[in-house]
Amino acid sequence: MPSPASALAIDAREVAKTFRSGWLRPRETAALRGATLAVPRGAIVGLLGPNGAGKTTFLSILATLLIPDRGTVRVLGLDVVRDSMALRRRLNMASGRPSFLWSLRVAEIVAFYGRLYGLSGAALRARVDALIEQYELTPYRRVPYSELSTGLKQRVALAKSLVNDPELLFLDEPTLGLDPDVSMRVRAHIAALRRERGVTILLTTHYMREAEELCDEVAFIKAGRILDAGTPDELKRRIGLGDVIALRLEPAAPAWLAEAPGVLRCASADGWTKCTVDDAEKRLPDLLRQLFAEGVTVRNVRVREPELEEVFVELAR
Amino acid sequence: MSWRADLLAVWAVVVRNALMASRNVFFFFELLFWPIVGVVSIGLMTKFLGITPAQASFVLIGTIALSVVNVCQLEVAYAVLMDVWSKSIKHQFLAPIGIRHLTVGSWVVGMVRGSLLFTLLAVLAWWAFDFRVLAAGGGAVGLFLFGCFLNAWIVGVFVCALITLFGNRAEAFAWASVNLVLVLAGIYYPVSVLPEPAATLARAIPLTYFLDAYRSHFGFASEFAAPIATGLALSVVYAVVAHLAFYASVQRARRTGLLLKMSE
Ligand SMILES: Nc1ncnc2c1ncn2[C@@H]1O[C@H](COP(=O)(O)OP(=O)(O)O)[C@@H](O)[C@H]1O
Ligand SMILES: [Mg+2]
């Protein structure tokens, strides 16, 4: 029975989790304090936040590894606590700091988890071969896990996480500690997963560029709360960071410039007039036309979009 | 879950444990070195003390049983222990399987290793000390081994429960538990020599009954009315309790986050 919520792969509301540790002197860590997030099916969504923000905790709850204290969490239309078994068949997870049994070989690791997800015989062999091939692990299929480099281990983790052909994939800092060229390849693999298999992906990262490059939507998390979520453009606009149009004008900038429609603020320095506007593509033609009409010469124009990083700094304030 | 998926999940664990066992030198020591040292030293001690052949067979049966239970129980504990060591435990609890698949799969490998060890020790005891385990007949040997394996499963699952409850710190239980069995189950003496309340505890341990039944074939009058039936009944009760304890412990670990902590 399709429900309106079925368009969402993840519908998490007011999720709270407090860790209690220590037997003698108990300590409490409120890792999540009412986090709310919706992830549409087929999207790549990035959960961005500093260390300790609660990213891994949130992912673990969504993946049924951790039971939340409060809140309702529906994943693929199922309740993460009540329907956890059914859900586990349809999702998987990989972390950027992977670990598997040290003396198992690459192909054995993928096959072990394949069997746990119900694969056997020719189907299992085909899946293992395909994944090993896809993640360029063929030369390493007989190498024990403990002898692999970090980048190779990450690829094994990715291969394992696809062994059940999941509809939903959680990636916890998938490019952590990788060389730039390797992490670029991992990002390409992630993008291909959605493109080729339509997998919904929720990934965490603290690299803004990664999120901007990969994700349709991003959610900022800090101290256990989702501060804001949306497409990168939406977020930038909502926070009013706007695009910056820098102009070199002759003579100096006219006074009306700061009051023109869509202009948030203007400042002049070093011969440049920097106007922050809500949307550069929309405002620039009008501004240029008006300046031209008034006989102001525009010697140079530069347009710069705000970085996601700036959005985060603004939100975290 | 279909029975086919059940079997597959168990088989996955069987393959994994067998592969790990075949690649670790420590497993070699567990399987061969210590048990052989045990049987040889106990056997020599019986010669030195000049006890009767019946008494010698009594303690040899005890030490063989202890080795078999220990090897099999360790293997069951490896269901979680190896993943705790390699920090990969979360992956098995992310998969759509139950704890029964983990424990039964490991148990199967444990029984294979236990049977291998038993055969080896039986040959050794026959060759070095002229003690024939088969003198009791195949059926008696089979029941005795099965009793050892049942006990191993129970102890191993309790160890799994303790590890998922307390984390790595609890791994000592995996090696300590065998000593508890040693003292209480009458490995080197009949439980009747135990003072109270240890004697009562001993009567609560299923292995006590399987040992008793097997030894009755070597000239030791049984201390119990129906040792096999009692041992089996007790085993079933403990098996259920151990399974529930492990299940509760995993659920708790999902709540406290220990499952994640053991994976990072
Ligand atoms: N299993 C756990 N037990 C106790 N505390 C935890 C556990 N996991 C995370 N925490 C604590 O919860 C907070 C959030 O952690 P985490 O979700 O791992 O953050 P992030 O992934 O964003 O770095 C941190 O303060 C961390 O120390
Ligand atoms: Mg994290």
XYZ file of C-alpha atoms and ligand atoms in Angstrom:
609
model
C 0.000 0.000 0.000
C 1.756 3.168 -1.132
C 1.725 5.956 1.400
C 2.633 9.610 0.789
C 5.831 8.993 2.750
C 6.988 6.325 0.303
C 8.591 9.004 -1.868
C 11.024 9.371 1.009
C 13.830 6.910 1.557
C 14.432 8.353 5.002
C 11.973 10.148 7.205
C 13.526 10.802 10.601
C 11.874 13.080 13.097
C 13.119 14.477 16.372
C 15.649 11.719 16.840
C 17.475 11.797 20.157
C 20.235 9.591 21.487
C 22.258 9.916 24.644
C 25.173 7.600 25.313
C 25.770 6.522 28.872
C 29.174 5.089 29.532
C 31.209 4.050 32.556
C 30.008 1.720 35.300
C 31.471 3.437 38.319
C 31.303 7.060 37.215
C 28.602 7.196 34.548
C 29.037 9.860 31.889
C 26.360 11.051 29.529
C 26.923 12.285 26.000
C 23.939 13.717 24.177
C 24.962 12.743 20.661
C 21.629 13.604 19.014
C 19.180 16.169 20.378
C 16.164 16.037 18.113
C 17.559 15.611 14.625
C 15.050 15.762 11.765
C 15.897 14.786 8.217
C 14.060 13.729 5.076
C 15.880 12.065 2.201
C 14.029 11.585 -1.106
C 14.392 8.273 -2.919
C 17.150 8.247 -5.477
C 18.967 11.237 -4.020
C 22.504 11.614 -2.804
C 22.337 13.554 0.418
C 25.334 14.742 2.376
C 25.348 15.076 6.124
C 27.918 17.727 6.886
C 29.301 18.599 10.249
C 32.379 18.819 12.444
C 33.792 15.890 14.418
C 31.509 14.780 17.217
C 28.452 16.420 15.658
C 26.545 13.144 15.720
C 26.912 12.078 12.084
C 27.947 8.473 12.752
C 25.358 8.160 15.501
C 22.618 9.333 13.156
C 23.689 6.984 10.372
C 23.889 4.066 12.783
C 20.323 4.661 13.946
C 19.088 4.811 10.362
C 20.975 1.589 9.608
C 19.378 -0.253 12.592
C 22.688 -0.619 14.431
C 21.632 1.672 17.213
C 18.239 2.067 18.850
C 17.190 5.709 19.326
C 15.986 7.039 22.682
C 13.286 9.208 21.141
C 11.839 10.135 17.796
C 10.281 8.303 14.881
C 12.492 6.905 12.177
C 11.074 5.429 9.010
C 13.480 4.116 6.428
C 12.233 2.793 3.077
C 8.780 3.014 4.584
C 9.696 0.727 7.498
C 10.167 1.455 11.182
C 13.849 1.071 12.092
C 13.110 -0.587 15.417
C 10.058 -2.747 14.713
C 10.892 -3.798 11.146
C 14.658 -3.907 11.514
C 15.110 -7.400 10.059
C 13.183 -6.643 6.869
C 15.000 -3.365 6.553
C 18.465 -4.864 6.886
C 17.987 -6.844 3.706
C 17.499 -3.621 1.744
C 20.239 -1.381 3.049
C 23.945 -1.470 3.641
C 26.704 0.669 5.021
C 30.380 1.355 4.505
C 32.680 3.431 6.581
C 35.807 5.316 5.677
C 37.621 3.569 8.476
C 36.722 0.034 7.501
C 37.750 -3.112 9.293
C 37.266 -6.745 8.439
C 38.740 -10.029 9.598
C 42.471 -9.645 9.146
C 43.376 -12.927 7.516
C 40.415 -13.271 5.185
C 41.179 -12.466 1.559
C 39.359 -9.831 -0.438
C 37.132 -12.259 -2.337
C 36.405 -14.244 0.836
C 35.238 -11.141 2.669
C 32.815 -10.159 -0.070
C 31.603 -13.773 -0.352
C 31.104 -14.118 3.416
C 28.784 -11.129 3.528
C 27.133 -12.226 0.282
C 26.118 -15.498 1.956
C 24.821 -13.616 5.007
C 22.533 -11.769 2.595
C 21.293 -15.027 1.089
C 23.469 -15.417 -2.002
C 24.896 -18.791 -2.950
C 26.355 -20.833 -5.764
C 26.705 -19.236 -9.185
C 24.805 -16.099 -8.163
C 27.234 -15.509 -5.312
C 30.290 -16.085 -7.492
C 28.941 -13.759 -10.166
C 28.209 -11.001 -7.652
C 31.603 -11.312 -5.987
C 33.404 -11.243 -9.341
C 31.400 -8.263 -10.577
C 32.084 -6.223 -7.440
C 35.755 -7.083 -7.386
C 36.000 -6.097 -11.010
C 34.020 -2.907 -10.520
C 36.221 -1.723 -7.668
C 39.410 -2.658 -9.468
C 40.302 -5.243 -6.868
C 41.029 -8.072 -9.271
C 44.802 -8.087 -8.625
C 44.115 -8.234 -4.894
C 41.389 -10.842 -4.674
C 43.694 -13.303 -2.912
C 45.430 -10.768 -0.700
C 44.674 -10.949 3.036
C 42.789 -7.916 4.290
C 45.526 -6.905 6.736
C 47.989 -6.457 3.869
C 45.884 -3.941 1.935
C 46.505 -0.199 1.806
C 43.927 2.226 3.214
C 42.568 3.006 -0.226
C 42.150 -0.665 -1.087
C 40.463 -1.354 2.247
C 37.984 1.400 1.495
C 37.245 -0.185 -1.849
C 36.697 -3.570 -0.210
C 34.270 -1.844 2.155
C 32.416 -0.323 -0.788
C 32.304 -3.660 -2.591
C 30.977 -5.371 0.538
C 28.339 -2.697 1.013
C 26.902 -3.451 -2.430
C 26.802 -7.208 -2.059
C 23.057 -7.246 -1.334
C 22.282 -4.737 -4.107
C 20.923 -2.265 -1.524
C 18.263 0.321 -2.259
C 19.767 2.570 0.353
C 23.412 3.000 1.157
C 25.021 4.746 4.089
C 28.556 5.953 3.617
C 30.297 7.246 6.700
C 33.160 9.520 5.621
C 33.892 7.426 2.542
C 36.996 9.387 1.536
C 38.539 9.790 4.963
C 42.319 9.844 4.830
C 42.575 9.087 1.127
C 44.988 10.739 -1.277
C 43.252 13.363 -3.447
C 43.394 11.248 -6.594
C 42.069 8.154 -4.816
C 39.272 10.066 -3.149
C 38.338 11.505 -6.526
C 37.954 7.954 -7.837
C 35.829 6.990 -4.843
C 33.597 9.997 -5.479
C 33.229 8.941 -9.097
C 32.210 5.447 -7.944
C 29.622 6.915 -5.595
C 28.153 9.109 -8.314
C 28.017 6.096 -10.634
C 26.102 4.053 -8.056
C 23.196 6.409 -8.126
C 23.411 6.951 -11.879
C 23.583 3.269 -12.775
C 21.635 1.555 -10.019
C 19.466 4.328 -8.648
C 20.741 3.756 -5.128
C 19.719 6.330 -2.558
C 22.835 7.458 -0.720
C 23.261 9.260 2.563
C 26.883 10.096 3.170
C 28.653 11.983 5.895
C 31.680 14.110 5.365
C 33.369 17.113 6.732
C 34.708 18.159 3.364
C 32.444 20.848 1.941
C 33.791 20.399 -1.561
C 32.961 16.731 -1.532
C 29.379 17.469 -0.518
C 29.054 20.190 -3.098
C 30.398 17.982 -5.851
C 28.435 14.833 -5.037
C 25.219 15.726 -3.327
C 21.831 16.855 -4.540
C 21.075 18.017 -1.038
C 23.079 18.685 2.053
C 22.113 18.808 5.702
C 24.228 20.568 8.261
C 24.511 18.904 11.616
C 26.040 20.358 14.735
C 25.837 19.241 18.339
C 23.197 16.665 17.527
C 20.838 18.923 15.623
C 20.214 19.401 11.929
C 20.709 23.124 11.470
C 19.361 23.304 7.933
C 18.953 21.149 4.861
C 18.377 21.672 1.173
C 20.188 21.949 -2.123
C 23.460 23.879 -1.861
C 21.913 26.745 -3.826
C 18.828 26.830 -1.672
C 20.880 26.955 1.464
C 23.069 29.726 0.202
C 20.073 31.762 -0.766
C 18.150 31.048 2.415
C 20.968 32.184 4.584
C 21.355 35.273 2.479
C 24.976 34.750 1.764
C 24.265 35.480 -1.876
C 26.639 35.748 -4.802
C 29.231 38.453 -4.929
C 29.477 40.606 -8.061
C 32.705 42.550 -8.033
C 32.820 45.506 -10.452
C 35.552 47.883 -11.523
C 33.680 51.063 -12.347
C 34.616 54.417 -13.814
C 33.689 56.797 -12.363
C 33.025 55.468 -8.844
C 29.944 53.434 -7.971
C 26.673 55.394 -8.065
C 24.697 55.562 -4.797
C 21.653 53.726 -6.184
C 23.670 50.572 -6.658
C 23.271 49.484 -3.041
C 19.499 49.983 -3.275
C 18.990 48.203 -6.608
C 16.570 45.233 -6.620
C 18.173 42.027 -5.377
C 21.258 43.751 -4.023
C 21.819 42.870 -0.382
C 24.807 45.117 0.322
C 27.645 46.926 -1.390
C 31.137 47.827 -0.332
C 34.036 49.481 -2.149
C 37.710 48.802 -1.646
C 40.863 48.887 -3.787
C 38.959 50.196 -6.782
C 36.515 47.237 -6.700
C 32.887 47.604 -5.788
C 31.609 44.367 -4.294
C 27.868 43.890 -4.371
C 26.313 40.906 -2.683
C 23.195 39.895 -4.600
C 20.637 37.144 -4.068
C 21.241 35.619 -7.492
C 24.009 36.834 -9.784
C 22.589 35.381 -12.997
C 19.307 37.120 -12.398
C 20.645 40.524 -11.328
C 23.771 41.041 -13.357
C 22.123 41.910 -16.720
C 19.898 44.578 -15.118
C 22.779 46.105 -13.198
C 24.960 46.276 -16.290
C 22.158 47.743 -18.390
C 21.491 50.451 -15.814
C 25.162 51.291 -15.369
C 25.527 51.504 -19.120
C 22.499 53.765 -19.390
C 24.046 56.139 -16.863
C 27.305 56.227 -18.757
C 29.298 54.366 -16.144
C 32.102 52.325 -17.707
C 32.389 48.754 -16.473
C 36.049 47.828 -16.847
C 35.934 44.444 -15.214
C 33.395 42.054 -13.668
C 33.919 39.044 -11.472
C 31.219 36.841 -10.081
C 31.812 34.512 -7.195
C 29.376 32.081 -5.591
C 29.669 31.595 -1.850
C 31.274 28.399 -0.689
C 29.282 25.858 1.249
C 31.834 26.392 3.950
C 30.648 29.956 4.392
C 27.086 28.703 4.703
C 28.175 26.393 7.454
C 30.073 29.089 9.316
C 27.000 31.278 9.093
C 24.692 28.482 10.313
C 26.936 27.388 13.117
C 27.035 30.888 14.587
C 13.472 -16.410 7.165
C 13.324 -19.507 4.958
C 15.179 -22.629 6.035
C 17.399 -22.181 2.994
C 18.437 -18.690 4.049
C 18.929 -20.058 7.568
C 21.257 -22.752 6.294
C 23.136 -20.310 4.109
C 23.779 -17.911 6.969
C 25.030 -20.793 9.115
C 27.181 -22.000 6.237
C 28.643 -18.504 5.800
C 29.820 -18.571 9.395
C 31.136 -22.130 9.019
C 33.267 -21.113 6.028
C 34.511 -17.982 7.735
C 35.502 -19.703 10.980
C 37.118 -22.568 9.119
C 39.171 -20.184 6.974
C 40.275 -18.189 10.000
C 41.130 -21.380 11.886
C 43.227 -22.671 9.028
C 45.314 -19.492 8.946
C 46.178 -18.830 12.531
C 49.080 -20.346 14.416
C 47.306 -19.852 17.708
C 44.543 -22.103 16.499
C 47.162 -24.751 15.971
C 48.284 -24.431 19.559
C 44.721 -24.562 20.784
C 43.970 -27.613 18.731
C 47.117 -29.613 19.264
C 49.770 -28.353 21.552
C 48.002 -27.702 24.831
C 45.688 -30.726 24.690
C 48.598 -33.053 23.950
C 50.625 -31.543 26.762
C 47.592 -32.049 28.993
C 47.046 -35.715 28.182
C 50.752 -36.583 28.295
C 51.343 -34.923 31.652
C 48.220 -36.367 33.233
C 49.024 -39.792 31.817
C 52.555 -39.664 33.179
C 51.263 -38.514 36.535
C 48.988 -41.563 36.762
C 52.047 -43.760 36.152
C 54.079 -41.969 38.768
C 51.311 -42.216 41.351
C 50.846 -45.891 40.512
C 47.051 -45.695 40.611
C 44.795 -48.476 39.275
C 44.082 -48.637 35.523
C 40.448 -47.786 36.269
C 41.482 -44.667 38.158
C 43.875 -43.746 35.372
C 41.116 -44.041 32.801
C 38.947 -41.867 35.041
C 41.349 -38.914 34.939
C 42.265 -39.473 31.280
C 38.591 -39.282 30.327
C 38.406 -36.103 32.355
C 41.335 -34.449 30.683
C 40.199 -35.457 27.186
C 36.714 -34.107 27.881
C 38.172 -30.869 29.175
C 40.260 -30.379 26.029
C 37.355 -31.136 23.725
C 34.970 -28.829 25.565
C 37.571 -26.091 25.594
C 38.384 -26.235 21.883
C 34.735 -26.328 20.887
C 33.734 -23.607 23.333
C 36.489 -21.269 22.129
C 35.296 -21.725 18.580
C 31.754 -20.778 19.600
C 33.116 -17.708 21.389
C 34.942 -16.805 18.158
C 31.480 -16.132 16.714
C 31.913 -12.675 18.180
C 35.448 -12.640 19.537
C 37.226 -12.566 16.186
C 35.036 -9.714 15.031
C 35.666 -7.860 18.260
C 39.406 -8.214 17.707
C 39.187 -7.035 14.124
C 36.601 -4.348 14.960
C 34.237 -5.629 12.318
C 31.392 -6.776 14.523
C 28.897 -4.201 13.326
C 28.820 -5.722 9.852
C 27.325 -8.982 11.074
C 24.667 -7.155 13.019
C 23.903 -5.006 10.005
C 23.135 -8.154 8.021
C 19.677 -9.775 8.164
C 20.749 -12.725 10.297
C 20.119 -13.803 13.860
C 22.550 -14.678 16.623
C 21.595 -18.338 16.160
C 23.344 -18.339 12.795
C 26.526 -17.037 14.358
C 26.559 -19.459 17.255
C 25.433 -22.523 15.348
C 27.864 -21.861 12.497
C 30.769 -21.507 14.899
C 29.561 -24.537 16.801
C 29.693 -26.697 13.687
C 33.348 -25.755 13.191
C 33.906 -26.279 16.908
C 32.468 -29.803 16.669
C 34.720 -30.625 13.750
C 37.749 -29.387 15.630
C 36.543 -31.121 18.793
C 36.108 -34.435 16.952
C 39.554 -34.137 15.370
C 41.068 -33.408 18.729
C 39.185 -36.256 20.363
C 40.432 -38.709 17.763
C 43.958 -37.491 18.177
C 43.894 -37.670 21.958
C 42.231 -41.081 21.840
C 45.047 -42.417 19.668
C 47.627 -40.790 21.911
C 46.062 -42.194 25.093
C 45.860 -45.657 23.535
C 49.417 -45.597 22.242
C 51.082 -44.038 25.293
C 48.921 -45.252 28.171
C 47.001 -48.192 26.757
C 43.690 -46.452 27.373
C 40.973 -47.337 24.839
C 38.207 -44.755 24.531
C 36.242 -47.102 22.275
C 36.118 -49.777 24.968
C 32.800 -48.228 25.979
C 31.336 -48.805 22.527
C 30.605 -46.395 19.690
C 27.232 -45.307 21.006
C 28.615 -44.351 24.397
C 31.466 -42.435 22.807
C 29.046 -40.615 20.516
C 26.787 -39.597 23.389
C 29.761 -38.519 25.453
C 31.132 -36.342 22.634
C 27.739 -34.878 21.949
C 27.424 -34.019 25.634
C 30.816 -32.301 25.507
C 29.738 -30.313 22.439
C 26.442 -29.289 24.014
C 28.287 -28.003 27.052
C 30.760 -26.204 24.835
C 27.942 -24.492 22.971
C 26.364 -23.349 26.226
C 29.602 -22.017 27.692
C 30.589 -20.413 24.379
C 27.264 -18.639 23.990
C 27.461 -17.340 27.561
C 30.933 -16.004 26.747
C 29.484 -14.301 23.646
C 26.813 -12.747 25.844
C 29.414 -11.482 28.307
C 31.551 -10.008 25.531
C 28.631 -8.142 23.975
C 27.642 -6.991 27.451
C 31.009 -5.817 28.744
C 33.088 -5.379 25.601
C 36.659 -6.528 25.021
C 37.336 -6.620 28.749
C 35.215 -9.754 28.945
C 37.356 -11.776 26.556
C 39.182 -13.245 29.554
C 36.003 -15.227 30.218
C 36.661 -17.147 27.031
C 39.763 -18.664 28.586
C 38.693 -18.616 32.225
C 35.444 -20.500 31.752
C 37.231 -23.797 31.206
C 38.695 -23.612 34.705
C 35.240 -23.315 36.169
C 34.272 -26.480 34.317
C 37.489 -28.102 35.537
C 36.691 -27.505 39.187
C 32.977 -28.136 39.130
C 32.230 -30.801 36.533
C 34.394 -33.465 38.137
C 37.179 -33.642 35.599
C 39.732 -35.253 37.919
C 37.496 -36.541 40.683
C 33.914 -37.693 41.208
C 31.681 -34.777 42.146
C 30.742 -36.642 45.320
C 34.074 -35.610 46.822
C 33.147 -31.935 46.459
C 32.057 -30.102 49.596
C 28.781 -28.199 49.673
C 27.800 -25.909 48.000
C 30.222 -26.883 45.228
C 28.633 -30.343 44.994
C 25.225 -28.809 44.319
C 26.750 -26.567 41.676
C 28.414 -29.577 40.094
C 25.059 -31.352 39.896
C 23.738 -28.326 38.028
C 26.333 -28.710 35.270
C 25.275 -30.966 32.375
C 28.825 -32.124 31.627
C 28.923 -33.813 35.031
C 26.257 -36.251 33.836
C 27.837 -37.012 30.484
C 31.151 -37.737 32.195
C 29.390 -39.924 34.704
C 27.612 -41.903 31.999
C 30.763 -42.447 29.988
C 32.840 -43.457 32.997
C 30.237 -46.017 34.010
C 31.599 -48.075 31.095
C 35.051 -48.049 32.706
C 34.106 -49.577 36.016
C 32.797 -46.566 37.907
C 29.336 -47.026 39.255
C 27.103 -44.200 38.127
C 26.320 -41.627 40.785
C 23.071 -40.644 39.127
C 19.896 -42.498 38.198
C 19.536 -41.387 34.566
C 22.671 -39.431 33.727
C 22.163 -39.062 29.944
C 18.553 -37.960 30.231
C 19.405 -35.567 33.053
C 22.367 -34.170 31.131
C 20.298 -33.631 27.995
C 17.417 -32.028 29.879
C 19.746 -29.701 31.730
C 21.549 -28.858 28.484
C 18.315 -27.849 26.799
C 17.451 -25.554 29.697
C 20.886 -23.927 29.687
C 20.972 -23.661 25.918
C 17.726 -21.708 25.961
C 18.945 -19.489 28.808
C 22.309 -18.893 27.089
C 20.635 -18.009 23.793
C 18.272 -15.572 25.491
C 21.143 -14.035 27.438
C 23.130 -13.489 24.241
C 20.071 -12.054 22.516
C 19.372 -9.660 25.389
C 23.005 -8.673 25.480
C 23.033 -7.813 21.763
C 19.820 -5.820 22.127
C 21.384 -3.954 25.012
C 24.514 -3.296 22.952
C 22.319 -1.858 20.221
C 20.882 0.490 22.825
C 24.080 1.488 24.615
C 26.159 1.844 21.471
C 28.660 -0.807 22.568
C 28.158 -2.512 19.225
C 29.517 0.604 17.539
C 32.219 1.187 20.087
C 33.546 -2.326 19.505
C 33.729 -1.523 15.792
C 35.938 1.560 15.921
N 29.250 4.140 21.061
C 29.410 5.285 21.730
N 29.473 5.291 23.080
C 29.618 6.443 23.746
N 29.700 7.654 23.183
C 29.633 7.745 21.838
C 29.494 6.561 21.051
N 29.469 6.928 19.749
C 29.582 8.272 19.728
N 29.679 8.772 20.984
C 29.777 10.198 21.323
O 28.689 10.868 20.711
C 29.097 12.085 20.102
C 28.790 12.064 18.619
O 29.643 11.113 18.006
P 29.573 10.731 16.465
O 28.162 10.448 16.107
O 30.563 9.656 16.263
O 30.059 12.077 15.753
P 30.640 12.309 14.290
O 30.456 11.061 13.519
O 29.839 13.453 13.763
O 32.068 12.672 14.454
C 30.581 12.222 20.409
O 30.711 13.070 21.535
C 31.019 10.830 20.723
O 32.065 10.835 21.651
Mg 31.885 9.840 12.613
